[in-house]
mmCIF file of N, CA and C in Angstrom:
data_model
loop_
_atom_site.group_PDB
_atom_site.id
_atom_site.type_symbol
_atom_site.label_atom_id
_atom_site.label_comp_id
_atom_site.label_asym_id
_atom_site.label_seq_id
_atom_site.Cartn_x
_atom_site.Cartn_y
_atom_site.Cartn_z
ATOM 1 N N MET A 1 -38.208 -45.817 -113.039
ATOM 2 C CA MET A 1 -37.031 -46.334 -113.891
ATOM 3 C C MET A 1 -35.973 -46.391 -112.805
ATOM 4 N N GLU A 2 -34.947 -47.288 -112.719
ATOM 5 C CA GLU A 2 -34.209 -47.628 -112.019
ATOM 6 C C GLU A 2 -32.930 -46.526 -112.017
ATOM 7 N N GLU A 3 -32.174 -46.229 -111.063
ATOM 8 C CA GLU A 3 -31.129 -45.139 -111.017
ATOM 9 C C GLU A 3 -30.254 -45.715 -112.276
ATOM 10 N N LYS A 4 -29.696 -46.910 -112.416
ATOM 11 C CA LYS A 4 -28.889 -47.353 -113.139
ATOM 12 C C LYS A 4 -29.178 -47.207 -114.710
ATOM 13 N N SER A 5 -30.529 -47.650 -114.747
ATOM 14 C CA SER A 5 -31.113 -47.344 -116.061
ATOM 15 C C SER A 5 -31.111 -45.816 -116.612
ATOM 16 N N LEU A 6 -31.604 -44.852 -115.740
ATOM 17 C CA LEU A 6 -31.337 -43.384 -116.032
ATOM 18 C C LEU A 6 -30.066 -43.184 -116.199
ATOM 19 N N ASN A 7 -29.086 -43.494 -115.513
ATOM 20 C CA ASN A 7 -27.506 -43.125 -115.792
ATOM 21 C C ASN A 7 -27.269 -43.893 -117.181
ATOM 22 N N GLY A 8 -27.580 -44.883 -117.535
ATOM 23 C CA GLY A 8 -27.231 -45.627 -118.758
ATOM 24 C C GLY A 8 -27.937 -44.876 -119.853
ATOM 25 N N CYS A 9 -29.009 -44.404 -119.661
ATOM 26 C CA CYS A 9 -29.687 -43.665 -120.990
ATOM 27 C C CYS A 9 -28.955 -42.290 -120.920
ATOM 28 N N THR A 10 -28.476 -41.817 -119.911
ATOM 29 C CA THR A 10 -27.729 -40.133 -119.925
ATOM 30 C C THR A 10 -26.443 -40.452 -120.530
ATOM 31 N N LYS A 11 -25.775 -41.532 -120.331
ATOM 32 C CA LYS A 11 -24.576 -41.762 -120.930
ATOM 33 C C LYS A 11 -24.700 -42.101 -122.379
ATOM 34 N N GLY A 12 -25.916 -42.702 -122.510
ATOM 35 C CA GLY A 12 -26.077 -43.085 -123.840
ATOM 36 C C GLY A 12 -26.458 -41.795 -124.845
ATOM 37 N N SER A 13 -27.153 -40.941 -124.288
ATOM 38 C CA SER A 13 -27.568 -39.742 -125.001
ATOM 39 C C SER A 13 -25.956 -38.829 -125.208
ATOM 40 N N GLU A 14 -25.214 -38.846 -124.292
ATOM 41 C CA GLU A 14 -23.791 -38.072 -124.558
ATOM 42 C C GLU A 14 -22.987 -38.875 -125.713
ATOM 43 N N GLU A 15 -23.114 -40.337 -125.824
ATOM 44 C CA GLU A 15 -22.519 -41.045 -126.685
ATOM 45 C C GLU A 15 -23.027 -40.636 -128.138
ATOM 46 N N MET A 16 -24.207 -40.315 -128.061
ATOM 47 C CA MET A 16 -25.083 -40.210 -129.507
ATOM 48 C C MET A 16 -24.564 -38.658 -129.761
ATOM 49 N N ARG A 17 -24.595 -37.604 -128.818
ATOM 50 C CA ARG A 17 -24.265 -36.325 -129.171
ATOM 51 C C ARG A 17 -22.864 -36.160 -129.976
ATOM 52 N N ILE A 18 -21.888 -36.893 -129.018
ATOM 53 C CA ILE A 18 -20.567 -37.082 -129.603
ATOM 54 C C ILE A 18 -20.414 -37.495 -131.095
ATOM 55 N N ALA A 19 -21.216 -38.800 -131.059
ATOM 56 C CA ALA A 19 -21.199 -39.474 -132.394
ATOM 57 C C ALA A 19 -21.715 -38.356 -133.568
ATOM 58 N N LEU A 20 -22.713 -37.796 -133.317
ATOM 59 C CA LEU A 20 -23.360 -36.816 -134.258
ATOM 60 C C LEU A 20 -22.396 -35.590 -134.634
ATOM 61 N N SER A 21 -21.400 -35.362 -133.756
ATOM 62 C CA SER A 21 -20.227 -34.476 -134.241
ATOM 63 C C SER A 21 -19.557 -34.728 -135.329
ATOM 64 N N PHE A 22 -19.715 -36.053 -135.767
ATOM 65 C CA PHE A 22 -18.559 -36.675 -136.578
ATOM 66 C C PHE A 22 -19.663 -37.403 -137.832
ATOM 67 N N ALA A 23 -20.836 -37.511 -137.558
ATOM 68 C CA ALA A 23 -21.696 -38.184 -138.651
ATOM 69 C C ALA A 23 -23.072 -37.344 -138.764
ATOM 70 N N ASP A 24 -23.585 -37.817 -139.793
ATOM 71 C CA ASP A 24 -25.103 -37.144 -140.166
ATOM 72 C C ASP A 24 -26.040 -37.985 -139.324
ATOM 73 N N SER A 25 -25.899 -39.185 -138.836
ATOM 74 C CA SER A 25 -26.564 -40.104 -138.044
ATOM 75 C C SER A 25 -25.886 -40.904 -137.102
ATOM 76 N N ALA A 26 -26.531 -41.303 -135.862
ATOM 77 C CA ALA A 26 -25.924 -42.375 -134.951
ATOM 78 C C ALA A 26 -26.901 -43.278 -134.523
ATOM 79 N N ASP A 27 -26.534 -44.541 -134.303
ATOM 80 C CA ASP A 27 -27.439 -45.586 -133.696
ATOM 81 C C ASP A 27 -27.074 -45.798 -132.211
ATOM 82 N N TYR A 28 -28.047 -46.095 -131.597
ATOM 83 C CA TYR A 28 -27.822 -46.682 -130.311
ATOM 84 C C TYR A 28 -29.062 -47.715 -129.665
ATOM 85 N N SER A 29 -28.279 -48.539 -129.096
ATOM 86 C CA SER A 29 -29.295 -49.892 -128.573
ATOM 87 C C SER A 29 -28.847 -50.137 -127.069
ATOM 88 N N THR A 30 -29.701 -50.512 -126.394
ATOM 89 C CA THR A 30 -29.590 -50.841 -124.843
ATOM 90 C C THR A 30 -29.362 -52.409 -124.832
ATOM 91 N N TYR A 31 -29.231 -52.884 -126.114
ATOM 92 C CA TYR A 31 -29.389 -54.386 -125.814
ATOM 93 C C TYR A 31 -28.232 -55.207 -125.151
ATOM 94 N N ASP A 32 -27.056 -54.642 -125.267
ATOM 95 C CA ASP A 32 -25.860 -55.147 -124.534
ATOM 96 C C ASP A 32 -25.386 -54.324 -123.408
ATOM 97 N N ARG A 33 -26.178 -53.232 -122.915
ATOM 98 C CA ARG A 33 -25.806 -52.600 -121.740
ATOM 99 C C ARG A 33 -26.254 -52.870 -120.447
ATOM 100 N N ASN A 34 -26.960 -53.948 -120.291
ATOM 101 C CA ASN A 34 -27.555 -54.300 -118.923
ATOM 102 C C ASN A 34 -28.461 -53.400 -118.418
ATOM 103 N N LEU A 35 -29.288 -52.628 -119.094
ATOM 104 C CA LEU A 35 -30.073 -51.688 -118.460
ATOM 105 C C LEU A 35 -31.474 -52.113 -118.287
ATOM 106 N N ASN A 36 -32.142 -52.227 -117.239
ATOM 107 C CA ASN A 36 -33.586 -52.685 -117.099
ATOM 108 C C ASN A 36 -34.270 -51.500 -117.266
ATOM 109 N N LEU A 37 -34.956 -51.569 -118.652
ATOM 110 C CA LEU A 37 -35.967 -50.772 -118.859
ATOM 111 C C LEU A 37 -37.598 -51.260 -118.728
ATOM 112 N N GLY A 38 -37.701 -52.227 -118.021
ATOM 113 C CA GLY A 38 -38.831 -52.801 -117.660
ATOM 114 C C GLY A 38 -39.379 -53.948 -118.691
ATOM 115 N N GLN A 39 -40.433 -54.420 -118.623
ATOM 116 C CA GLN A 39 -41.079 -55.392 -119.130
ATOM 117 C C GLN A 39 -42.228 -54.853 -120.131
ATOM 118 N N ASP A 40 -42.340 -55.322 -121.517
ATOM 119 C CA ASP A 40 -43.678 -55.348 -122.151
ATOM 120 C C ASP A 40 -44.880 -55.954 -121.828
ATOM 121 N N ASP A 41 -46.205 -55.755 -122.298
ATOM 122 C CA ASP A 41 -46.979 -56.674 -121.994
ATOM 123 C C ASP A 41 -46.857 -58.066 -122.116
ATOM 124 N N ASN A 42 -46.080 -58.569 -122.742
ATOM 125 C CA ASN A 42 -46.012 -60.133 -122.791
ATOM 126 C C ASN A 42 -44.790 -60.414 -121.886
ATOM 127 N N GLY A 43 -44.317 -59.522 -120.852
ATOM 128 C CA GLY A 43 -43.314 -60.060 -119.967
ATOM 129 C C GLY A 43 -41.894 -59.956 -120.568
ATOM 130 N N GLU A 44 -41.619 -59.735 -121.803
ATOM 131 C CA GLU A 44 -40.262 -59.719 -122.521
ATOM 132 C C GLU A 44 -39.551 -58.309 -121.822
ATOM 133 N N GLU A 45 -38.355 -58.212 -121.953
ATOM 134 C CA GLU A 45 -37.409 -57.180 -121.551
ATOM 135 C C GLU A 45 -37.474 -56.165 -122.646
ATOM 136 N N ILE A 46 -37.638 -54.890 -122.200
ATOM 137 C CA ILE A 46 -37.747 -53.845 -123.423
ATOM 138 C C ILE A 46 -36.258 -53.411 -123.696
ATOM 139 N N ASP A 47 -35.935 -53.781 -124.794
ATOM 140 C CA ASP A 47 -34.580 -53.223 -125.527
ATOM 141 C C ASP A 47 -34.887 -51.904 -126.293
ATOM 142 N N LEU A 48 -34.195 -51.109 -126.663
ATOM 143 C CA LEU A 48 -34.188 -49.829 -127.150
ATOM 144 C C LEU A 48 -33.184 -49.810 -128.520
ATOM 145 N N GLU A 49 -33.548 -49.502 -129.409
ATOM 146 C CA GLU A 49 -32.684 -49.316 -130.668
ATOM 147 C C GLU A 49 -33.228 -48.294 -131.433
ATOM 148 N N ILE A 50 -32.302 -47.193 -131.488
ATOM 149 C CA ILE A 50 -33.035 -45.904 -132.353
ATOM 150 C C ILE A 50 -31.724 -45.606 -133.094
ATOM 151 N N THR A 51 -32.226 -44.745 -134.102
ATOM 152 C CA THR A 51 -31.177 -43.928 -135.040
ATOM 153 C C THR A 51 -31.582 -42.376 -134.783
ATOM 154 N N ILE A 52 -30.777 -41.689 -134.726
ATOM 155 C CA ILE A 52 -30.880 -40.120 -134.654
ATOM 156 C C ILE A 52 -29.989 -39.372 -135.555
ATOM 157 N N THR A 53 -30.864 -38.555 -136.033
ATOM 158 C CA THR A 53 -30.019 -37.436 -137.148
ATOM 159 C C THR A 53 -29.502 -36.294 -136.386
ATOM 160 N N LYS A 54 -28.667 -35.547 -137.034
ATOM 161 C CA LYS A 54 -28.335 -34.243 -136.749
ATOM 162 C C LYS A 54 -29.455 -33.331 -136.868
ATOM 163 N N ASP A 55 -30.218 -33.214 -137.504
ATOM 164 C CA ASP A 55 -31.484 -32.514 -137.656
ATOM 165 C C ASP A 55 -32.373 -32.673 -136.430
ATOM 166 N N GLN A 56 -32.434 -34.113 -136.082
ATOM 167 C CA GLN A 56 -33.477 -34.525 -135.053
ATOM 168 C C GLN A 56 -32.765 -33.746 -133.752
ATOM 169 N N LEU A 57 -31.700 -33.738 -133.483
ATOM 170 C CA LEU A 57 -30.937 -33.425 -132.501
ATOM 171 C C LEU A 57 -30.885 -31.977 -132.338
ATOM 172 N N ILE A 58 -30.643 -31.275 -133.555
ATOM 173 C CA ILE A 58 -31.101 -29.794 -133.521
ATOM 174 C C ILE A 58 -32.450 -29.344 -133.031
ATOM 175 N N ASP A 59 -33.390 -30.033 -133.807
ATOM 176 C CA ASP A 59 -34.733 -29.979 -133.287
ATOM 177 C C ASP A 59 -35.197 -30.232 -131.794
ATOM 178 N N ALA A 60 -34.364 -31.179 -131.345
ATOM 179 C CA ALA A 60 -34.502 -31.415 -129.861
ATOM 180 C C ALA A 60 -33.905 -30.370 -128.769
ATOM 181 N N VAL A 61 -32.740 -29.730 -129.337
ATOM 182 C CA VAL A 61 -32.060 -28.814 -128.319
ATOM 183 C C VAL A 61 -31.729 -27.735 -128.782
ATOM 184 N N GLY A 62 -32.161 -27.394 -130.146
ATOM 185 C CA GLY A 62 -31.829 -25.903 -130.715
ATOM 186 C C GLY A 62 -32.288 -24.929 -129.803
ATOM 187 N N GLU A 63 -33.446 -24.832 -129.010
ATOM 188 C CA GLU A 63 -34.030 -23.921 -128.375
ATOM 189 C C GLU A 63 -33.122 -23.487 -127.221
ATOM 190 N N GLN A 64 -32.939 -24.505 -126.486
ATOM 191 C CA GLN A 64 -31.625 -24.493 -125.177
ATOM 192 C C GLN A 64 -30.448 -23.856 -125.689
ATOM 193 N N TYR A 65 -30.099 -24.487 -126.799
ATOM 194 C CA TYR A 65 -28.707 -23.897 -127.074
ATOM 195 C C TYR A 65 -28.801 -22.305 -127.525
ATOM 196 N N LYS A 66 -30.037 -21.896 -128.033
ATOM 197 C CA LYS A 66 -30.080 -20.616 -128.531
ATOM 198 C C LYS A 66 -30.141 -19.648 -127.293
ATOM 199 N N LYS A 67 -30.687 -20.235 -126.116
ATOM 200 C CA LYS A 67 -31.244 -19.501 -125.197
ATOM 201 C C LYS A 67 -29.552 -19.388 -124.291
ATOM 202 N N ALA A 68 -28.684 -20.393 -124.329
ATOM 203 C CA ALA A 68 -27.284 -20.428 -123.912
ATOM 204 C C ALA A 68 -26.521 -19.595 -124.539
ATOM 205 N N VAL A 69 -26.647 -19.343 -125.803
ATOM 206 C CA VAL A 69 -25.835 -18.320 -126.521
ATOM 207 C C VAL A 69 -26.307 -17.004 -126.177
ATOM 208 N N GLY A 70 -27.524 -16.839 -126.075
ATOM 209 C CA GLY A 70 -28.511 -15.398 -125.645
ATOM 210 C C GLY A 70 -27.729 -14.908 -124.131
ATOM 211 N N ILE A 71 -27.695 -15.998 -123.294
ATOM 212 C CA ILE A 71 -27.218 -15.562 -122.146
ATOM 213 C C ILE A 71 -25.637 -15.220 -122.157
ATOM 214 N N CYS A 72 -24.857 -15.972 -122.952
ATOM 215 C CA CYS A 72 -23.513 -15.475 -123.109
ATOM 216 C C CYS A 72 -23.116 -13.966 -123.745
ATOM 217 N N LYS A 73 -24.247 -13.927 -124.735
ATOM 218 C CA LYS A 73 -24.180 -12.511 -125.455
ATOM 219 C C LYS A 73 -24.267 -11.474 -124.485
ATOM 220 N N LYS A 74 -25.491 -11.631 -123.667
ATOM 221 C CA LYS A 74 -25.756 -10.633 -122.609
ATOM 222 C C LYS A 74 -24.797 -10.342 -121.331
ATOM 223 N N LEU A 75 -24.004 -11.506 -121.135
ATOM 224 C CA LEU A 75 -23.058 -11.195 -120.164
ATOM 225 C C LEU A 75 -21.882 -10.547 -120.631
ATOM 226 N N LEU A 76 -21.473 -10.745 -121.909
ATOM 227 C CA LEU A 76 -20.235 -10.001 -122.739
ATOM 228 C C LEU A 76 -20.724 -8.497 -122.557
ATOM 229 N N GLU A 77 -22.030 -8.427 -123.168
ATOM 230 C CA GLU A 77 -22.576 -6.983 -123.159
ATOM 231 C C GLU A 77 -22.464 -6.184 -121.854
ATOM 232 N N ARG A 78 -23.056 -6.816 -120.845
ATOM 233 C CA ARG A 78 -23.043 -6.085 -119.546
ATOM 234 C C ARG A 78 -21.694 -5.975 -119.143
ATOM 235 N N ASN A 79 -20.689 -6.568 -119.573
ATOM 236 C CA ASN A 79 -19.280 -6.255 -119.011
ATOM 237 C C ASN A 79 -18.631 -5.642 -120.066
ATOM 238 N N GLY A 80 -19.246 -5.164 -121.099
ATOM 239 C CA GLY A 80 -18.606 -4.274 -122.149
ATOM 240 C C GLY A 80 -17.651 -5.060 -123.025
ATOM 241 N N LEU A 81 -17.831 -6.277 -123.175
ATOM 242 C CA LEU A 81 -17.022 -7.008 -124.148
ATOM 243 C C LEU A 81 -17.671 -7.559 -125.409
ATOM 244 N N ALA A 82 -16.774 -7.760 -126.328
ATOM 245 C CA ALA A 82 -17.476 -8.461 -127.480
ATOM 246 C C ALA A 82 -16.749 -9.964 -127.671
ATOM 247 N N GLY A 83 -17.293 -10.912 -128.338
ATOM 248 C CA GLY A 83 -16.528 -12.116 -128.466
ATOM 249 C C GLY A 83 -15.205 -11.865 -129.049
ATOM 250 N N LYS A 84 -14.677 -10.978 -129.838
ATOM 251 C CA LYS A 84 -13.398 -10.840 -130.119
ATOM 252 C C LYS A 84 -12.198 -10.432 -129.240
ATOM 253 N N ASP A 85 -12.756 -9.890 -127.877
ATOM 254 C CA ASP A 85 -12.262 -9.323 -126.681
ATOM 255 C C ASP A 85 -11.640 -10.691 -125.946
ATOM 256 N N LEU A 86 -12.253 -11.989 -126.419
ATOM 257 C CA LEU A 86 -12.008 -13.214 -125.491
ATOM 258 C C LEU A 86 -10.505 -14.059 -126.442
ATOM 259 N N SER A 87 -9.549 -14.184 -125.624
ATOM 260 C CA SER A 87 -8.518 -14.743 -125.964
ATOM 261 C C SER A 87 -8.654 -16.398 -126.143
ATOM 262 N N SER A 88 -9.429 -16.858 -125.177
ATOM 263 C CA SER A 88 -9.629 -18.003 -124.775
ATOM 264 C C SER A 88 -11.045 -18.282 -124.104
ATOM 265 N N LEU A 89 -11.502 -19.743 -124.016
ATOM 266 C CA LEU A 89 -12.700 -20.168 -123.474
ATOM 267 C C LEU A 89 -12.422 -21.321 -122.784
ATOM 268 N N ILE A 90 -12.965 -21.297 -121.495
ATOM 269 C CA ILE A 90 -12.871 -22.417 -120.683
ATOM 270 C C ILE A 90 -14.205 -23.141 -120.662
ATOM 271 N N LEU A 91 -14.340 -24.365 -121.056
ATOM 272 C CA LEU A 91 -15.746 -24.969 -121.015
ATOM 273 C C LEU A 91 -15.949 -25.580 -119.499
ATOM 274 N N VAL A 92 -17.191 -25.436 -118.847
ATOM 275 C CA VAL A 92 -16.969 -26.017 -117.452
ATOM 276 C C VAL A 92 -18.376 -26.754 -117.453
ATOM 277 N N GLY A 93 -18.321 -28.043 -117.051
ATOM 278 C CA GLY A 93 -19.646 -28.803 -117.031
ATOM 279 C C GLY A 93 -19.393 -29.859 -117.765
ATOM 280 N N GLY A 94 -20.571 -30.510 -118.272
ATOM 281 C CA GLY A 94 -20.506 -31.573 -119.108
ATOM 282 C C GLY A 94 -21.376 -32.539 -118.521
ATOM 283 N N PRO A 95 -21.342 -33.969 -118.889
ATOM 284 C CA PRO A 95 -21.991 -34.934 -118.599
ATOM 285 C C PRO A 95 -22.044 -35.211 -117.243
ATOM 286 N N THR A 96 -23.032 -35.646 -116.334
ATOM 287 C CA THR A 96 -23.020 -35.949 -114.834
ATOM 288 C C THR A 96 -23.305 -37.270 -114.674
ATOM 289 N N TYR A 97 -22.707 -38.218 -115.460
ATOM 290 C CA TYR A 97 -23.078 -39.515 -115.007
ATOM 291 C C TYR A 97 -22.161 -40.115 -114.495
#
């Protein structure tokens, strides 16, 4: 898969995650995004159209989320802190497209 296609899919997944913050499901299509996903057996360009629900997202990333929360809890404990001891939280990172 070309780098442009991979970056487009990464951006699309971030758009879906954000949309699912406000709705129970979200739609995604590659139709008008000029992504080259290849060709099917008939030589036609492949376009992706999917709908994802919040439950499907939770099933897909729930374990990673739990792992991240566990790491944060251990870090607080190791430093003799609890969540209530924090006055603010700075989120670092995010999409890398």
